[in-house]
Every structure is written in structure tokens, then in C-alpha cells.
Amino acid sequence: MSVLEEMRIRSLGVIDDAVVELSPGFTAVTGETGAGKTMVVTSLGLLLGGRADPALVRVGAKAAVVEGRITVSRGDAAAVRAEEAGGEIEDGALIISRTVSAEGRSRAHLGGRSVPVGLLAELADELVAVHGQTDQQGLLKPARQRQALDRYAGGGVEAPHTKYAAAYRRLRAVVTELDELTTRARERAQEADLLRFGLDEVAAVEPLPGEDTELAAEAERLGHAEALASAAALAHAALAGNPEDPEGVDATTVVAAAGQSLDAVRAHDPALAALADRIGEISILLADVAGELAGYADQLDADPLRLAAVEERRAALTALTRKYGQDITSVLAWAEDGASRLTELEGDDDRIGELTAERDALRVELSALGQELTDARTEAAARFAEAVTEELASLAMPHARVSFAIGQTEAPDEESGIDIGGRSVLYGPSGADEVELLLAPHPGAQPRPIAKGASGGELSRVMLAVEVVFAGSDPVPTYLFDEVDAGVGGKAAVEVGRRLAKLARSAQVVVVTHLPQVAAFADRQLLVEKTVDGSVTRSGVTVLEGEDRVRELSRMLAGQEDSETARAHAEELLETARADG
């Protein structure tokens, strides 16, 4: 089992530098009002990912630092999560630290590795249950009461709740898509009409990939056909000669003459022979080019009708590129996407039918799962209420009775509800049930919501009873109670101390208390004291033993440490606690 061994607190509130040493069983933290007891709760809250308030930083300090050492086993969920985050566990201990600067910046470390603060909050559920006045106020809210009941019910509620939540999420998605399809029907019809028009335009032209580029080149060639033919003729004459000018000089004749002159002496020098070969290659190349020029001139089409046809086709293609893409390739891509989108839009009616059928099926499924949730909660509520009532009997409330009211709110119409018990009721992500914890503090009293029917002391004991019941069904390693005994006194306070001691047999319990009847039952009592300058230093958190513990209990009883009557009462309390142990 994980155990919080100690916390070191520096520059937090009234605490300058103090170490809080905790024991595996029941630890009571006591001290005069304003001595800094609550800073223990605040420190643990910071270690567990709580909100960082720069106002907590001690005046004059740059930052507040809280470090905690928790013993863990290798298989613990907290240990596994810490190692996944890169943290190290040394000698079975996990070190957690939180730093809050005076400027409000916050840093967290887990096992020596810097981690997001949110990770500490994740570990909190596995390590510690913290309860104080704010938690009691939270228990007054019906939503929190439903969560508490679900937590107690465990798998009986968790299994149908998981299925219900998945069906609920899918139903929300289906309804959203249906609303979009129906409310935007006119817009989607207009979009479909525009797509059909554009696709018809493209289909009428029947463009081919790259056709615009090819036609542009052909138009350029046809538009300059005469100039191209004249240039090709002149070039051919320069290379191969002009039959109408026998005396003219051409490149083929000149190069042939050069080759002949070298061929006559090439046998006398290999270098000259190589040059003669290159001249031969030139002659071949000149002949090839001259032949291609002659063929080009013969094939050149100067047909004005063809040019007109090309320009007309280009105009049709340009009309498409002005609307649907930079070039014909882009136009064809648009047409492909448009056809796919049009198919989707034209299938809206079918899609609406499919979604409507799925929505109706999901509502039927949610009704069945919602009924299953209601049945599971009703069964768990009876067990939970009975267990809490038994605990209250151990907390000096022997005649109190706890019960749950589980109901639903009628839906204004069938469309906004699901069927539970033959009625159309409103529903949400956690089902249709409205859960409220009721308390009848004495026989004959009508059960009333605990927000209205419980005094401060009764509420504290109900909260403790609920946590004790949870400890049996869903335990956590450490429980921290801050002023859970508020409004409690006399015999009830003794019973609260006795019950906390019983809880400490299976878990670590830390209680910040002002009641000596509670502190007397602790396995270890810590005293928080201020120095004369109003701060709590390292020596300001001490473990009380023997005579020192009797003196502190006397102070808590009568405000006088040396009162003989108070001392006798304190010793009697300790004897009573030891006898119970």
C-alpha cells in the first residue's frame, strides 16, 4: 500500500521551512487557530496538482516549494504512471515536488523528472482522497451525489454507463449531422445546381489533359507559317546549295572540299587523320540537318482554316480555365472533385433517411441502457444508504436514516426524451436519473435533502460515513480530512475519533482537527506552532509523545495546558482510545 511518509514545506503561507512526518496509521495535526494547520492540507493539494495561487508564497520569498515522499510498490498504478512519465523510484519511494513562484509560475516534478501539473492530478485519484469543508459543500450538489452513488456501485453501473455514454455521443453526432442536412437543404440544393452547370460546361467541351498547351504551340506555329517556311528554305540552301544558283557556295560543298584535302595526306599524321574524321562527321551532320529542313518545309501547314479551328478550340478551353482552374489539368481535377461532391449532395435524401433510422434506433438503445442504469443505481442506492446509516450509528447518530431519491424529469415532448419506465424523460451524458441524498436525523422526521436537513455537525458525520463506506468498496491509500469534525462535540466527537481510527486500520488517515476527542485516537499527533515572529519553522512541527501529548490535549480541552482537571480528562481520553485500539 502507498503511504505518504513526509512533506517538506518551504515559504508557504505562515510556514517558513517545516517537515511534516506522517505515520502509516492515523495522524492528527493540531495547533492553535492560525498556527498553520491548514497549510498541511494546502501543501498536499499542491502536490496533487491543485491550483497554484501566488498569494500563498510567503512574503519576501521568491517561491514556495512542497516536496513529498510516498512509498509505493512496483505494481501500484501510481508507480506505473510515474515510470511511464520517465520518473524514477528509488528504494521504493516516489518523490513529488511542486514549486510556485511569487509571479504565479508553477512547476511540477515526479521522480526527478519535470512533468505537467496535470499529471500530478491524475495520480491524485490513485493516492489520496482529500476532504474538507469545500468537499462537504460539494456533496450537497445532486450531480456530485450521483457521482458518489456511481462510484459506490462500481461495475454494476460502470458497464451500462460505458455503453450508454458511447451511444449518447453517437446520437449527438447523428442529430448534429441531421440538423445540418435539414437546415441547410436550400444551400445544398443551390450548391448542387451550380455543380451540375459547371460539370455540363466541362462535359460539352470534352477537354483532354494538356490539350491547352498543345494547341497553344500549334497556334503559334500556324500563325507564323510563312516566316518559318522562308527561314527553313534559306537555311537549307545555305547548307545544301540552291539548284537555281549553280555558282553559289554552300556549307556541304565547302566542308566536303576540306575533307578531301585532308584525306589526301591523312596517312602521314594520325593527328591530322583524326581531324579528317571529325570533318567527316560534320559532313554527315550537315546532310542530316539539311534533309530535316527540307522535310520540315514540305510538312509545314499554312492552312488558315486549321488556324481558325485551333483558335476557336482554344477559346472554348479558355472559357473553362477562367471559371474552374488555371489550366485544363486543373479544370479536369475540379470536375472530378465536383462530380464526387455532387454525388454526395444528391445522396442527401438517402443520407437523411439513414440518419433518421439510426437516430431512432439509438434512442431505443438509450432507453434500454438508461433503464438499466436506473435499475443499477436503485439497487446500489439501497445498499449504499444502508451502509451509510450503519456508519452513522457508529458516529453518535443512532436514529438517523439515510436514503436516496432517484427520479427523472418529464420531457416536454417525445423528441427531447427517452423512455424510462413508460415515461418520456429528459436525459444527458450520464443517463436520465436525478439523484439526491436524503437524511432523516431522528425517528418521525421526514427525509430531507442533506443540504436542508443536516446541521454542520451532522453533515460532517454524513461525509465521514460516506467516505468510510467508500473505503470498503473503492479504497485509496491515504485519506486527508480537514476540519471534518466541524460542528461536532462531546460524545459525537469521541465517536468520530473512534471511527477514524477504525478507518486507519486499512488506510493511512491524516486529520487536521481542533477536537481533543479526535486527536486522542491518533497513532501519532503532530503539533504545529508559530515562533514569536509569526512563522512556522523546521522546529515548529513536532511529534508529540508522552507528557507533551497530554499537555496539548489539555490545552485543546480547556485552553490551559497545566489545568489538573484538563490533564486528567486528557489522560482519560488517551486511555479510552488505547482501550479501543
Coordinates of C-alpha atoms in Angstrom, one line a residue:
M1 CA 0.0 0.0 0.0
S2 CA 1.2 3.5 -0.8
V3 CA 2.0 5.7 2.2
L4 CA 2.7 9.4 2.4
E5 CA 5.8 9.4 4.6
E6 CA 6.6 13.1 4.9
M7 CA 6.2 16.5 3.3
R8 CA 8.7 19.3 3.4
I9 CA 7.1 22.8 3.1
R10 CA 9.1 25.9 2.4
S11 CA 7.9 29.5 2.1
L12 CA 4.2 28.6 2.0
G13 CA 1.9 30.9 3.9
V14 CA 3.0 31.2 7.5
I15 CA 5.4 28.2 7.1
D16 CA 9.0 29.2 6.6
D17 CA 10.6 25.8 6.5
A18 CA 9.0 22.7 8.1
V19 CA 8.9 19.0 7.7
V20 CA 5.7 17.1 8.4
E21 CA 6.4 13.4 9.3
L22 CA 3.5 11.1 8.9
S23 CA 2.8 7.6 10.0
P24 CA 1.1 4.7 8.2
G25 CA -1.9 4.7 10.6
F26 CA -3.9 7.7 12.0
T27 CA -2.1 11.0 12.2
A28 CA -3.7 14.0 13.9
V29 CA -2.4 17.5 13.1
T30 CA -3.3 20.0 15.9
G31 CA -2.3 23.5 17.0
E32 CA -3.9 26.8 17.9
T33 CA -6.1 28.7 15.5
G34 CA -3.9 30.4 12.8
A35 CA -0.9 28.3 13.6
G36 CA -0.8 26.9 10.1
K37 CA -2.5 23.6 10.3
T38 CA -4.5 24.2 7.2
M39 CA -1.2 24.7 5.3
V40 CA -0.7 21.0 5.6
V41 CA -3.9 20.5 3.5
T42 CA -2.9 23.2 1.1
S43 CA 0.6 21.7 0.6
L44 CA -0.9 18.3 -0.1
G45 CA -3.3 19.9 -2.5
L46 CA -0.4 21.4 -4.4
L47 CA 1.4 18.1 -4.6
L48 CA -1.8 16.6 -6.1
G49 CA -2.0 19.1 -8.9
G50 CA -4.2 21.7 -7.2
R51 CA -4.4 25.3 -8.4
A52 CA -1.2 27.4 -7.8
D53 CA -2.1 30.7 -6.0
P54 CA 0.9 33.1 -5.9
A55 CA -0.7 34.7 -2.8
L56 CA 0.3 31.5 -0.9
V57 CA 4.0 32.4 -1.3
R58 CA 5.5 33.7 1.9
V59 CA 6.1 37.4 1.9
G60 CA 9.7 38.1 0.8
A61 CA 10.3 34.7 -0.7
K62 CA 10.8 34.1 -4.4
A63 CA 8.8 30.8 -4.5
A64 CA 7.0 28.3 -2.3
V65 CA 8.2 24.7 -2.6
V66 CA 6.4 21.5 -1.4
E67 CA 8.1 18.1 -1.6
G68 CA 6.5 14.8 -0.7
R69 CA 7.9 11.3 -0.3
I70 CA 5.5 8.5 -0.9
T71 CA 6.3 4.8 -0.6
V72 CA 5.0 2.8 -3.5
S73 CA 5.1 -0.8 -4.7
R74 CA 6.3 -1.6 -8.3
G75 CA 2.8 -2.8 -9.3
D76 CA 0.9 0.3 -8.0
A77 CA -0.9 2.3 -10.6
A78 CA 0.8 5.5 -9.4
A79 CA 4.3 3.8 -9.7
V80 CA 3.5 2.6 -13.2
R81 CA 2.2 6.1 -14.3
A82 CA 5.3 7.7 -12.8
E83 CA 7.7 5.4 -14.6
E84 CA 5.8 5.9 -17.9
A85 CA 6.4 9.7 -17.5
G86 CA 10.2 9.0 -17.0
G87 CA 10.3 9.4 -13.3
E88 CA 12.4 7.2 -11.1
I89 CA 11.5 5.2 -7.9
E90 CA 14.4 4.9 -5.6
D91 CA 14.3 2.4 -2.7
G92 CA 10.6 2.1 -3.0
A93 CA 10.0 5.9 -2.7
L94 CA 8.5 8.3 -5.2
I95 CA 9.4 11.9 -4.8
I96 CA 6.9 14.5 -5.9
S97 CA 7.6 18.3 -5.8
R98 CA 5.7 21.4 -6.7
T99 CA 7.1 24.9 -7.0
V100 CA 5.0 28.1 -7.1
S101 CA 6.8 31.4 -7.8
A102 CA 5.7 34.7 -6.5
E103 CA 4.9 35.7 -10.1
G104 CA 2.4 32.8 -10.4
R105 CA 4.5 30.3 -12.4
S106 CA 4.2 26.7 -11.4
R107 CA 6.5 23.7 -12.0
A108 CA 6.0 20.0 -11.1
H109 CA 8.5 17.2 -10.7
L110 CA 7.8 13.5 -10.4
G111 CA 10.5 11.1 -9.6
G112 CA 13.1 13.7 -10.6
R113 CA 11.6 14.4 -14.0
S114 CA 9.8 17.6 -14.9
V115 CA 6.1 16.8 -15.7
P116 CA 2.9 18.7 -16.5
V117 CA 1.0 19.7 -13.4
G118 CA -2.0 17.8 -14.8
L119 CA -0.1 14.5 -14.4
L120 CA 0.0 15.1 -10.6
A121 CA -3.8 15.5 -10.7
E122 CA -4.0 12.1 -12.5
L123 CA -2.0 10.5 -9.7
A124 CA -4.2 12.0 -7.0
D125 CA -7.1 9.7 -7.7
E126 CA -4.8 6.7 -7.1
L127 CA -3.1 8.1 -4.0
V128 CA -5.1 10.4 -1.8
A129 CA -8.7 11.3 -1.0
V130 CA -8.8 14.9 0.3
H131 CA -11.9 16.0 2.2
G132 CA -12.6 19.4 3.8
Q133 CA -15.4 21.9 4.1
T134 CA -15.5 22.6 0.4
D135 CA -15.9 18.8 -0.3
Q136 CA -18.8 18.8 2.1
Q137 CA -20.4 21.6 0.2
G138 CA -19.7 19.7 -3.0
L139 CA -21.7 16.7 -1.6
L140 CA -24.7 19.0 -1.3
K141 CA -24.9 19.1 -5.1
P142 CA -27.1 16.4 -6.7
A143 CA -24.6 15.9 -9.6
R144 CA -21.9 15.1 -7.0
Q145 CA -24.3 12.8 -5.2
R146 CA -25.0 10.8 -8.4
Q147 CA -21.2 10.6 -8.9
A148 CA -20.8 9.3 -5.4
L149 CA -23.5 6.7 -5.9
D150 CA -22.0 5.6 -9.2
R151 CA -18.6 5.3 -7.6
Y152 CA -20.0 3.1 -4.9
A153 CA -22.0 0.9 -7.4
G154 CA -18.8 0.1 -9.3
G155 CA -19.2 -2.4 -12.2
G156 CA -22.9 -2.6 -11.8
V157 CA -23.2 1.0 -13.0
E158 CA -19.9 1.3 -14.9
A159 CA -20.7 -1.3 -17.5
P160 CA -24.1 0.1 -18.7
H161 CA -22.8 3.6 -18.2
T162 CA -19.9 3.0 -20.6
K163 CA -22.3 1.6 -23.3
Y164 CA -24.8 4.4 -22.6
A165 CA -22.1 7.1 -22.9
A166 CA -20.9 5.7 -26.3
A167 CA -24.5 5.6 -27.6
Y168 CA -25.2 9.1 -26.3
R169 CA -22.1 10.5 -28.1
R170 CA -23.1 8.8 -31.3
L171 CA -26.7 10.1 -31.0
R172 CA -25.4 13.7 -30.5
A173 CA -23.3 13.3 -33.7
V174 CA -26.2 11.9 -35.7
V175 CA -28.5 14.6 -34.5
T176 CA -26.0 17.3 -35.4
E177 CA -25.5 15.9 -38.9
L178 CA -29.3 15.6 -39.4
D179 CA -29.8 19.2 -38.3
E180 CA -27.1 20.3 -40.8
L181 CA -28.6 18.4 -43.6
T182 CA -32.2 19.6 -43.0
T183 CA -31.5 23.3 -42.0
R184 CA -29.0 23.7 -44.9
A185 CA -31.2 21.9 -47.5
R186 CA -31.7 25.1 -49.6
E187 CA -28.0 26.0 -49.6
R188 CA -27.0 22.4 -50.5
A189 CA -29.6 22.4 -53.4
Q190 CA -28.1 25.7 -54.7
E191 CA -24.6 24.2 -54.5
A192 CA -25.7 21.1 -56.4
D193 CA -27.2 23.2 -59.2
L194 CA -24.0 25.2 -59.6
L195 CA -22.0 22.0 -59.7
R196 CA -24.3 20.5 -62.4
F197 CA -24.0 23.6 -64.5
G198 CA -20.2 23.6 -64.3
L199 CA -19.9 19.9 -65.0
D200 CA -22.2 20.2 -68.0
E201 CA -20.0 23.0 -69.4
V202 CA -16.9 20.9 -69.0
A203 CA -18.6 17.8 -70.5
A204 CA -19.8 19.9 -73.5
V205 CA -16.2 20.9 -74.3
E206 CA -14.7 17.5 -73.5
P207 CA -11.1 18.8 -72.8
L208 CA -8.2 16.4 -72.9
P209 CA -5.3 16.5 -70.4
G210 CA -2.6 19.0 -71.7
E211 CA -4.7 20.0 -74.7
D212 CA -4.5 23.7 -74.0
T213 CA -0.6 23.5 -74.0
E214 CA -0.5 21.6 -77.3
L215 CA -3.0 23.9 -79.1
A216 CA -1.1 27.0 -77.9
A217 CA 2.1 25.6 -79.6
E218 CA 0.2 24.7 -82.8
A219 CA -1.4 28.2 -83.0
E220 CA 2.0 29.8 -82.6
R221 CA 3.3 27.6 -85.5
L222 CA 0.4 28.2 -87.8
G223 CA 0.4 31.9 -87.2
H224 CA 4.0 32.2 -88.4
A225 CA 3.9 29.6 -91.1
E226 CA 5.3 31.8 -93.9
A227 CA 8.2 33.1 -91.9
L228 CA 9.0 29.6 -90.7
A229 CA 8.9 28.2 -94.3
S230 CA 11.1 31.1 -95.6
A231 CA 13.7 30.6 -92.8
A232 CA 13.8 26.8 -93.4
A233 CA 14.3 27.3 -97.2
L234 CA 17.2 29.8 -96.7
A235 CA 18.8 27.5 -94.1
H236 CA 18.5 24.5 -96.4
A237 CA 20.1 26.5 -99.3
A238 CA 23.0 27.6 -97.1
L239 CA 23.7 24.0 -96.1
A240 CA 22.9 22.1 -99.3
G241 CA 23.0 24.7 -102.1
N242 CA 20.4 26.2 -104.3
P243 CA 19.7 24.4 -107.6
E244 CA 18.8 27.7 -109.3
D245 CA 22.3 29.1 -108.4
P246 CA 24.9 26.6 -109.6
E247 CA 27.7 29.1 -108.8
G248 CA 26.6 29.6 -105.2
V249 CA 28.7 28.4 -102.3
D250 CA 27.1 26.1 -99.7
A251 CA 28.3 24.6 -96.4
T252 CA 28.1 21.0 -97.6
T253 CA 30.4 21.7 -100.6
V254 CA 32.9 23.6 -98.5
V255 CA 33.1 21.0 -95.8
A256 CA 33.4 18.2 -98.4
A257 CA 36.3 20.1 -100.0
A258 CA 38.0 20.4 -96.7
G259 CA 37.6 16.7 -96.0
Q260 CA 39.1 15.8 -99.4
S261 CA 42.2 18.0 -98.9
L262 CA 42.9 16.2 -95.6
D263 CA 42.1 12.7 -96.9
A264 CA 45.0 13.1 -99.4
V265 CA 47.6 13.4 -96.6
R266 CA 46.0 11.7 -93.5
A267 CA 48.2 8.7 -93.8
H268 CA 51.2 10.8 -92.8
D269 CA 50.0 12.0 -89.4
P270 CA 47.5 10.4 -87.0
A271 CA 46.5 13.8 -85.6
L272 CA 45.5 15.1 -89.0
A273 CA 43.7 11.8 -89.7
A274 CA 41.6 12.4 -86.5
L275 CA 40.7 15.9 -87.7
A276 CA 39.7 14.5 -91.1
D277 CA 37.4 12.0 -89.3
R278 CA 35.7 14.9 -87.4
I279 CA 35.2 16.8 -90.6
G280 CA 33.6 13.6 -92.0
E281 CA 31.2 13.6 -89.0
I282 CA 30.4 17.3 -89.7
S283 CA 29.5 16.4 -93.3
I284 CA 27.1 13.7 -92.1
L285 CA 25.5 16.0 -89.6
L286 CA 25.1 18.8 -92.2
A287 CA 23.4 16.3 -94.6
D288 CA 21.0 15.2 -91.8
V289 CA 20.1 18.7 -90.8
A290 CA 19.6 19.7 -94.5
G291 CA 17.3 16.7 -95.0
E292 CA 15.2 17.6 -92.0
L293 CA 14.9 21.2 -93.1
A294 CA 13.6 20.0 -96.5
G295 CA 11.1 17.7 -94.8
Y296 CA 10.0 20.5 -92.3
A297 CA 9.3 22.9 -95.2
D298 CA 7.3 20.2 -97.0
Q299 CA 5.2 19.3 -93.9
L300 CA 4.6 22.9 -92.8
D301 CA 0.8 23.6 -93.0
A302 CA -0.1 27.2 -93.6
D303 CA -3.8 26.3 -93.8
P304 CA -5.8 29.4 -92.4
L305 CA -8.9 27.2 -91.8
R306 CA -6.9 25.0 -89.4
L307 CA -5.6 28.1 -87.6
A308 CA -9.2 29.3 -87.2
A309 CA -10.3 25.9 -85.9
V310 CA -7.4 25.9 -83.4
E311 CA -8.2 29.4 -82.1
E312 CA -11.9 28.5 -81.7
R313 CA -11.0 25.4 -79.7
R314 CA -8.6 27.5 -77.5
A315 CA -11.3 30.0 -76.8
A316 CA -13.6 27.2 -75.6
L317 CA -10.8 25.9 -73.3
T318 CA -10.0 29.4 -72.0
A319 CA -13.7 29.8 -71.0
L320 CA -13.3 26.8 -68.8
T321 CA -10.0 27.9 -67.3
R322 CA -11.4 31.3 -66.4
K323 CA -14.0 29.5 -64.2
Y324 CA -12.7 26.3 -63.0
G325 CA -8.9 26.2 -62.9
Q326 CA -5.6 27.7 -64.0
D327 CA -5.2 25.2 -66.8
I328 CA -7.0 22.3 -68.3
T329 CA -5.4 19.8 -65.9
S330 CA -6.8 21.9 -63.0
V331 CA -10.2 22.0 -64.7
L332 CA -10.3 18.2 -65.0
A333 CA -9.3 17.9 -61.3
W334 CA -12.1 20.3 -60.4
A335 CA -14.6 18.3 -62.5
E336 CA -13.6 15.1 -60.7
D337 CA -14.0 16.6 -57.3
G338 CA -17.2 18.3 -58.3
A339 CA -18.7 15.0 -59.5
S340 CA -17.9 13.4 -56.2
R341 CA -19.4 16.3 -54.2
L342 CA -22.5 16.2 -56.4
T343 CA -22.9 12.5 -55.8
E344 CA -22.7 13.3 -52.0
L345 CA -25.2 16.2 -52.3
E346 CA -27.6 14.2 -54.4
G347 CA -27.4 11.4 -51.8
D348 CA -28.7 13.7 -49.0
D349 CA -32.2 12.4 -49.1
D350 CA -30.8 8.8 -48.8
R351 CA -28.4 10.0 -46.0
I352 CA -31.3 11.8 -44.2
G353 CA -33.2 8.6 -44.2
E354 CA -30.3 6.5 -43.0
L355 CA -29.5 9.0 -40.2
T356 CA -33.2 9.2 -39.1
A357 CA -33.3 5.5 -38.8
E358 CA -30.0 5.4 -36.9
R359 CA -31.3 8.2 -34.6
D360 CA -34.5 6.3 -33.8
A361 CA -32.5 3.1 -33.2
L362 CA -30.1 4.9 -30.9
R363 CA -33.0 6.4 -28.9
V364 CA -34.4 3.0 -28.4
E365 CA -30.9 1.7 -27.3
L366 CA -30.5 4.7 -24.9
S367 CA -33.9 4.0 -23.4
A368 CA -32.9 0.4 -22.7
L369 CA -29.5 1.4 -21.3
G370 CA -31.0 4.3 -19.4
Q371 CA -33.4 1.9 -17.7
E372 CA -30.5 -0.4 -17.0
L373 CA -28.7 2.5 -15.3
T374 CA -31.7 3.4 -13.3
D375 CA -32.2 -0.1 -12.1
A376 CA -28.5 -0.5 -11.2
R377 CA -28.5 2.8 -9.3
T378 CA -31.7 2.0 -7.5
E379 CA -30.2 -1.3 -6.3
A380 CA -26.9 0.3 -5.3
A381 CA -28.6 3.2 -3.6
A382 CA -30.4 0.8 -1.2
R383 CA -27.1 -0.8 -0.3
F384 CA -25.2 2.5 -0.1
A385 CA -27.9 4.1 2.1
E386 CA -28.0 1.1 4.5
A387 CA -24.2 1.1 4.8
V388 CA -24.0 4.8 5.5
T389 CA -26.9 4.6 8.0
E390 CA -24.9 1.8 9.8
E391 CA -21.9 4.1 9.9
L392 CA -23.9 7.0 11.3
A393 CA -25.0 4.7 14.2
S394 CA -21.3 4.4 15.0
L395 CA -20.9 8.2 14.9
A396 CA -23.4 9.0 17.6
M397 CA -26.4 9.3 15.2
P398 CA -28.1 6.0 16.0
H399 CA -31.5 7.1 14.9
A400 CA -30.5 8.8 11.7
R401 CA -31.6 7.3 8.4
V402 CA -30.0 8.0 5.0
S403 CA -31.8 7.3 1.7
F404 CA -31.6 8.2 -1.9
A405 CA -34.3 9.7 -4.1
I406 CA -33.9 8.7 -7.7
G407 CA -36.2 10.3 -10.2
Q408 CA -36.4 11.8 -13.7
T409 CA -37.8 15.0 -15.2
E410 CA -40.6 14.6 -17.7
A411 CA -39.6 15.6 -21.2
P412 CA -41.8 18.3 -22.9
D413 CA -42.1 16.1 -26.0
E414 CA -41.1 12.6 -27.2
E415 CA -38.4 14.0 -29.4
S416 CA -36.4 15.5 -26.5
G417 CA -36.7 12.5 -24.2
I418 CA -36.0 8.8 -23.9
D419 CA -38.4 6.2 -22.4
I420 CA -37.8 5.2 -18.8
G421 CA -40.4 3.3 -17.0
G422 CA -43.0 4.0 -19.7
R423 CA -42.4 7.8 -19.5
S424 CA -40.6 10.2 -21.8
V425 CA -37.9 11.8 -19.6
L426 CA -35.1 14.2 -20.2
Y427 CA -31.6 12.6 -20.4
G428 CA -28.0 13.6 -20.5
P429 CA -24.5 12.1 -20.9
S430 CA -24.9 10.2 -17.6
G431 CA -28.4 8.9 -18.1
A432 CA -31.8 10.3 -17.1
D433 CA -31.5 9.9 -13.3
E434 CA -31.6 12.8 -10.8
V435 CA -30.1 11.5 -7.6
E436 CA -30.5 13.2 -4.2
L437 CA -29.2 12.1 -0.8
L438 CA -31.8 12.4 1.9
L439 CA -31.3 12.4 5.7
A440 CA -33.9 11.8 8.4
P441 CA -31.9 12.7 11.5
H442 CA -34.3 11.2 14.0
P443 CA -37.4 8.9 14.0
G444 CA -40.5 10.6 12.8
A445 CA -38.6 13.2 10.7
Q446 CA -39.3 13.3 7.0
P447 CA -36.3 12.5 4.9
R448 CA -35.0 15.8 3.5
P449 CA -32.1 16.7 1.2
I450 CA -28.9 16.9 3.3
A451 CA -28.5 20.5 2.1
K452 CA -31.6 21.3 4.1
G453 CA -31.9 18.5 6.6
A454 CA -28.4 18.3 8.1
S455 CA -26.7 20.7 10.5
G456 CA -23.0 21.4 10.2
G457 CA -22.0 18.6 12.6
E458 CA -24.4 16.2 11.1
L459 CA -23.1 16.9 7.6
S460 CA -19.5 16.3 8.8
R461 CA -20.5 12.9 10.1
V462 CA -22.5 12.1 7.0
M463 CA -19.4 12.9 4.9
L464 CA -17.2 10.8 7.1
A465 CA -19.7 7.9 7.0
V466 CA -19.8 8.1 3.2
E467 CA -16.0 8.0 3.0
V468 CA -15.8 5.1 5.3
V469 CA -18.3 3.2 3.1
F470 CA -16.2 4.1 0.1
A471 CA -13.1 2.8 1.8
G472 CA -14.7 -0.6 1.9
S473 CA -15.7 -0.6 -1.8
D474 CA -13.2 1.6 -3.6
P475 CA -10.3 2.3 -1.2
V476 CA -7.4 4.7 -1.7
P477 CA -4.1 4.5 0.2
T478 CA -4.4 7.8 2.1
Y479 CA -7.3 9.9 3.4
L480 CA -6.9 13.5 4.5
F481 CA -9.7 15.2 6.4
D482 CA -9.6 18.9 7.1
E483 CA -11.9 20.0 9.9
V484 CA -14.2 17.1 9.1
D485 CA -15.3 17.3 12.7
A486 CA -16.6 20.9 12.4
G487 CA -19.7 21.4 14.5
V488 CA -19.2 18.1 16.4
G489 CA -18.6 17.9 20.1
G490 CA -19.0 15.7 23.2
K491 CA -19.8 12.1 22.7
A492 CA -20.2 12.5 18.9
A493 CA -16.6 13.8 18.7
V494 CA -15.4 10.7 20.5
E495 CA -17.3 8.5 18.0
V496 CA -15.8 10.4 15.1
G497 CA -12.3 9.8 16.5
R498 CA -13.1 6.1 17.1
R499 CA -14.4 5.7 13.5
L500 CA -11.3 7.5 12.0
A501 CA -9.1 5.1 14.0
K502 CA -11.0 2.2 12.6
L503 CA -10.6 3.6 9.0
A504 CA -6.9 3.9 9.7
R505 CA -6.6 0.1 10.2
S506 CA -6.9 -0.3 6.4
A507 CA -5.6 3.0 5.1
Q508 CA -3.4 6.0 6.1
V509 CA -5.5 8.7 7.7
V510 CA -4.4 12.3 8.3
V511 CA -6.8 14.6 10.1
V512 CA -6.4 18.3 10.8
T513 CA -8.5 18.8 13.9
H514 CA -9.3 21.1 16.8
L515 CA -11.0 18.4 18.8
P516 CA -9.1 16.6 21.6
Q517 CA -11.6 13.7 21.4
V518 CA -10.5 13.1 17.8
A519 CA -6.8 13.7 18.3
A520 CA -6.7 11.2 21.2
F521 CA -7.4 8.3 18.9
A522 CA -4.5 9.1 16.6
D523 CA -1.5 6.8 16.4
R524 CA 0.7 10.0 16.0
Q525 CA -0.1 13.6 16.9
L526 CA 1.7 16.5 15.3
L527 CA 1.7 19.9 16.8
V528 CA 2.1 23.0 14.5
E529 CA 3.4 26.0 16.4
K530 CA 4.4 29.5 15.3
T531 CA 7.5 31.3 16.5
V532 CA 7.4 34.7 18.0
D533 CA 7.7 36.3 14.6
G534 CA 4.5 34.6 13.4
S535 CA 6.2 31.9 11.2
V536 CA 6.4 28.1 11.4
T537 CA 10.0 26.9 11.2
R538 CA 11.5 23.5 11.0
S539 CA 11.2 23.1 14.7
G540 CA 7.5 24.3 14.6
V541 CA 6.1 20.9 13.5
T542 CA 6.8 18.3 16.3
V543 CA 5.7 14.8 17.1
L544 CA 4.0 14.8 20.5
E545 CA 4.7 11.9 22.8
G546 CA 4.1 11.2 26.5
E547 CA 3.7 14.3 28.6
D548 CA 3.9 16.6 25.7
R549 CA 0.8 15.0 24.1
V550 CA -1.1 15.2 27.4
R551 CA -0.3 18.9 27.7
E552 CA -1.5 19.6 24.1
L553 CA -4.7 17.6 24.7
S554 CA -5.2 19.6 27.9
R555 CA -4.8 22.9 26.0
M556 CA -7.4 21.7 23.4
L557 CA -9.8 20.7 26.2
A558 CA -9.7 23.7 28.4
G559 CA -7.3 26.2 26.9
Q560 CA -5.0 25.6 29.8
E561 CA -2.1 23.2 29.5
D562 CA -1.5 22.9 33.2
S563 CA -5.1 22.5 34.4
E564 CA -5.2 19.4 36.6
T565 CA -8.8 18.7 35.6
A566 CA -8.0 19.1 31.9
R567 CA -4.9 16.8 32.3
A568 CA -7.0 14.2 34.0
H569 CA -9.5 14.4 31.2
A570 CA -6.8 14.2 28.6
E571 CA -5.3 11.1 30.2
E572 CA -8.7 9.6 30.3
L573 CA -9.3 10.2 26.6
L574 CA -5.9 8.6 25.8
E575 CA -6.8 5.6 27.9
T576 CA -10.2 5.3 26.2
A577 CA -8.5 5.4 22.8
R578 CA -5.9 2.8 23.7
A579 CA -8.6 0.5 25.1
D580 CA -10.4 0.8 21.8
G581 CA -7.3 0.1 19.9

